[in-house]
Amino acid sequence: MKRRVVITGQGTINALGHNVPDTIHAMQKGTCAIGPLEFEDVERLSIRIGAQIKKYDPTEHFTNAQLGLFDLYTQYAMLAAAEAVAQAGDCLTRTSGVIVGTAGGGLQTQETNYRKVFQAGKNRVHPFTVPRLMHSAAASHISMRYNLQGPAYTVSTACASSNHAIGQAFQMVRSGMADTMLAGGSEAMLCFGGIKAWEGLRVLSPDGCHPFSATRNGMVQGEGAAMFVLESREAALKRGAEILAEVAGFSMTSDASDILVPNQKGAEQAMRNCLKDAELSPNDIGYINAHGTGTQVNDRIEAKAINQVFGTKPPPVSSTKSMHGHAIGATGAIELLACIAALRSGILPPTIGDCINDPECPIDLICHKPRKAQIQATLSNAFAFGGMNAALALKHPL
Amino acid sequence: MSITLKVREIIAAQALVTLDDVGVETGLADLGLDSVALVEIIFAVEEAFDITVPLNATAQTHTFTYDSVAAIVAGVEHLLNEQAK
């Protein structure tokens, strides 16, 4: 059995907006959500910019008892899931499941409690430190909130986490293993320890995110979550649900070569396998949402890989990370919102930042302003540290 | 502040009720507090009095009882006396 799989609900909270409509509006306007970071000890960092969610008050959304158990990354995941489920309508059953991608999980809970015991010299931590910090907390809380008794777990593959999560949910619905799945990613790494570790790796830009530009000098971190409801096309049509997009194909490959440097062959193989899985030819793809981190090496290798796969007339490409930052384990999910919006509205979101032509990145980069194009299919890349690649292809719902 | 008043304050904050709703004989179950809330209360009591409550959430029997405000106060007094020795 191989069923067609569609997306009938989407939800998000990220630096561009606290919901999907605000996020898409900001993306299509080319809004930059990158600014000065605000958190304890930020003055001890050399990197002080990021795409941080502003005007967020957890007490507006959760009870005190919930907040005792929800790390910030769990809060983001719960909010994104709520928006997605509200849009999808009545489709979740007890056999439904949830897969959440995250790289850092409850990192802020770890930081807060390490501060207490190491810095403040306290001898006790909050009793819920473990259930708050565990990587699987968000998946567990979403499963409890919606009584999902099917497959529920967390995927952690660094910057590809949410593409892996959505891809596995897609495969489960396609194979008939689950009728409906919630899937996406969540990340809340914007804290002193989170940035300090990345700072040490020397891959963060001190001044801005300029994907594929000759002037690019590193990535800028973001945060947030995006979640989707995936179900069979047949079930969605039967219940008259609005279909946002069809998930056409998914692939995952591993470079098996280096813990940091991406491998062009691995990226090419991920895109080729995804097209094959989707039964699409390169010409069918009308937009690529690139991994496009803004580091020298990622963008050069990704651009060359796109050229190898798509030949002399590659489709338009943008990296929306220039607006919402690199949300690490959530980034693929947030970028899938851009793909769905491109299919539905015919507006391809831009790359902002410098956009100065780099001969090493010979791609059709959508710069500064959105581009209008009626497209039938999109590709979204995620190429993580450690050579873990995951690509998702979407098709117009018709 | 008396031990009783502090314990009542902690429980009232956890149950989201006013201090007047938490009497000395009030049972935790009467306030709708579950096992999750109990762990929060124990933690707050430990912080407030700088004691370590010997509660193993997985054990069947406890030396520290927590059915009511009075029971918790008695437990705190006992631990403070032990600590003073």
PDB file of N, CA, C and O in Angstrom, chain A residues 64-65 68-69 116 122 124-128, chain B residues 14 16 36 39-40 43 46-47 50-52:
ATOM      1  N   ASN A  64       0.554  27.677  35.556  1.00  0.00           N
ATOM      2  CA  ASN A  64       1.777  27.538  36.350  1.00  0.00           C
ATOM      3  C   ASN A  64       2.224  26.079  36.416  1.00  0.00           C
ATOM      4  O   ASN A  64       3.413  25.783  36.372  1.00  0.00           O
ATOM      5  N   ALA A  65       1.242  25.177  36.559  1.00  0.00           N
ATOM      6  CA  ALA A  65       1.588  23.754  36.646  1.00  0.00           C
ATOM      7  C   ALA A  65       2.243  23.297  35.347  1.00  0.00           C
ATOM      8  O   ALA A  65       3.232  22.549  35.363  1.00  0.00           O
ATOM      9  N   GLY A  68       5.803  24.552  35.045  1.00  0.00           N
ATOM     10  CA  GLY A  68       6.742  23.792  35.860  1.00  0.00           C
ATOM     11  C   GLY A  68       7.333  22.614  35.087  1.00  0.00           C
ATOM     12  O   GLY A  68       8.411  22.133  35.398  1.00  0.00           O
ATOM     13  N   LEU A  69       6.608  22.168  34.082  1.00  0.00           N
ATOM     14  CA  LEU A  69       7.023  20.987  33.316  1.00  0.00           C
ATOM     15  C   LEU A  69       7.507  21.297  31.910  1.00  0.00           C
ATOM     16  O   LEU A  69       8.109  20.446  31.261  1.00  0.00           O
ATOM     17  N   LYS A 116      22.449  26.958  38.940  1.00  0.00           N
ATOM     18  CA  LYS A 116      22.100  26.848  40.362  1.00  0.00           C
ATOM     19  C   LYS A 116      23.141  26.034  41.124  1.00  0.00           C
ATOM     20  O   LYS A 116      23.598  26.434  42.187  1.00  0.00           O
ATOM     21  N   LYS A 122      24.005  25.976  44.953  1.00  0.00           N
ATOM     22  CA  LYS A 122      22.831  25.354  45.582  1.00  0.00           C
ATOM     23  C   LYS A 122      22.953  23.830  45.523  1.00  0.00           C
ATOM     24  O   LYS A 122      23.620  23.279  44.645  1.00  0.00           O
ATOM     25  N   ARG A 124      20.119  21.782  45.680  1.00  0.00           N
ATOM     26  CA  ARG A 124      18.947  21.078  45.146  1.00  0.00           C
ATOM     27  C   ARG A 124      18.469  21.762  43.882  1.00  0.00           C
ATOM     28  O   ARG A 124      18.633  22.962  43.711  1.00  0.00           O
ATOM     29  N   VAL A 125      17.918  20.947  42.993  1.00  0.00           N
ATOM     30  CA  VAL A 125      17.331  21.469  41.767  1.00  0.00           C
ATOM     31  C   VAL A 125      15.852  21.118  41.771  1.00  0.00           C
ATOM     32  O   VAL A 125      15.403  20.280  42.566  1.00  0.00           O
ATOM     33  N   HIS A 126      15.122  21.766  40.904  1.00  0.00           N
ATOM     34  CA  HIS A 126      13.685  21.508  40.838  1.00  0.00           C
ATOM     35  C   HIS A 126      13.431  20.032  40.527  1.00  0.00           C
ATOM     36  O   HIS A 126      14.125  19.434  39.698  1.00  0.00           O
ATOM     37  N   PRO A 127      12.433  19.424  41.190  1.00  0.00           N
ATOM     38  CA  PRO A 127      12.198  17.983  40.987  1.00  0.00           C
ATOM     39  C   PRO A 127      11.860  17.617  39.539  1.00  0.00           C
ATOM     40  O   PRO A 127      12.037  16.460  39.148  1.00  0.00           O
ATOM     41  N   PHE A 128      11.379  18.564  38.756  1.00  0.00           N
ATOM     42  CA  PHE A 128      11.026  18.213  37.373  1.00  0.00           C
ATOM     43  C   PHE A 128      12.133  18.548  36.369  1.00  0.00           C
ATOM     44  O   PHE A 128      11.869  18.697  35.180  1.00  0.00           O
TER      45      PHE A 128
ATOM     46  N   GLN B  14       0.198  26.864  45.111  1.00  0.00           N
ATOM     47  CA  GLN B  14       0.176  25.723  44.205  1.00  0.00           C
ATOM     48  C   GLN B  14      -1.244  25.385  43.759  1.00  0.00           C
ATOM     49  O   GLN B  14      -1.462  25.003  42.607  1.00  0.00           O
ATOM     50  N   LEU B  16      -3.665  27.487  43.570  1.00  0.00           N
ATOM     51  CA  LEU B  16      -4.287  28.686  42.990  1.00  0.00           C
ATOM     52  C   LEU B  16      -5.559  29.077  43.745  1.00  0.00           C
ATOM     53  O   LEU B  16      -6.606  29.333  43.144  1.00  0.00           O
ATOM     54  N   VAL B  36       1.786  15.459  40.954  1.00  0.00           N
ATOM     55  CA  VAL B  36       2.707  16.430  40.355  1.00  0.00           C
ATOM     56  C   VAL B  36       2.790  17.679  41.245  1.00  0.00           C
ATOM     57  O   VAL B  36       3.864  18.203  41.539  1.00  0.00           O
ATOM     58  N   VAL B  39       4.882  17.120  44.406  1.00  0.00           N
ATOM     59  CA  VAL B  39       6.333  17.232  44.222  1.00  0.00           C
ATOM     60  C   VAL B  39       6.748  18.708  44.217  1.00  0.00           C
ATOM     61  O   VAL B  39       7.773  19.089  44.791  1.00  0.00           O
ATOM     62  N   GLU B  40       5.929  19.543  43.598  1.00  0.00           N
ATOM     63  CA  GLU B  40       6.205  20.990  43.593  1.00  0.00           C
ATOM     64  C   GLU B  40       6.173  21.543  45.023  1.00  0.00           C
ATOM     65  O   GLU B  40       6.994  22.376  45.406  1.00  0.00           O
ATOM     66  N   PHE B  43       9.209  20.522  47.025  1.00  0.00           N
ATOM     67  CA  PHE B  43      10.368  21.317  46.603  1.00  0.00           C
ATOM     68  C   PHE B  43      10.310  22.715  47.223  1.00  0.00           C
ATOM     69  O   PHE B  43      11.309  23.220  47.754  1.00  0.00           O
ATOM     70  N   GLU B  46      11.169  22.526  50.887  1.00  0.00           N
ATOM     71  CA  GLU B  46      12.623  22.356  51.070  1.00  0.00           C
ATOM     72  C   GLU B  46      13.346  23.690  50.908  1.00  0.00           C
ATOM     73  O   GLU B  46      14.235  24.032  51.683  1.00  0.00           O
ATOM     74  N   GLU B  47      12.950  24.437  49.890  1.00  0.00           N
ATOM     75  CA  GLU B  47      13.582  25.728  49.640  1.00  0.00           C
ATOM     76  C   GLU B  47      13.304  26.701  50.785  1.00  0.00           C
ATOM     77  O   GLU B  47      14.188  27.431  51.237  1.00  0.00           O
ATOM     78  N   ASP B  50      15.010  25.275  54.071  1.00  0.00           N
ATOM     79  CA  ASP B  50      16.352  24.736  53.883  1.00  0.00           C
ATOM     80  C   ASP B  50      16.511  23.379  54.554  1.00  0.00           C
ATOM     81  O   ASP B  50      17.400  23.148  55.378  1.00  0.00           O
ATOM     82  N   ILE B  51      15.612  22.498  54.225  1.00  0.00           N
ATOM     83  CA  ILE B  51      15.657  21.128  54.741  1.00  0.00           C
ATOM     84  C   ILE B  51      15.605  20.166  53.564  1.00  0.00           C
ATOM     85  O   ILE B  51      15.291  20.567  52.441  1.00  0.00           O
ATOM     86  N   THR B  52      15.908  18.922  53.809  1.00  0.00           N
ATOM     87  CA  THR B  52      15.758  17.905  52.776  1.00  0.00           C
ATOM     88  C   THR B  52      14.673  16.940  53.221  1.00  0.00           C
ATOM     89  O   THR B  52      14.815  16.266  54.242  1.00  0.00           O
TER      90      THR B  52
END
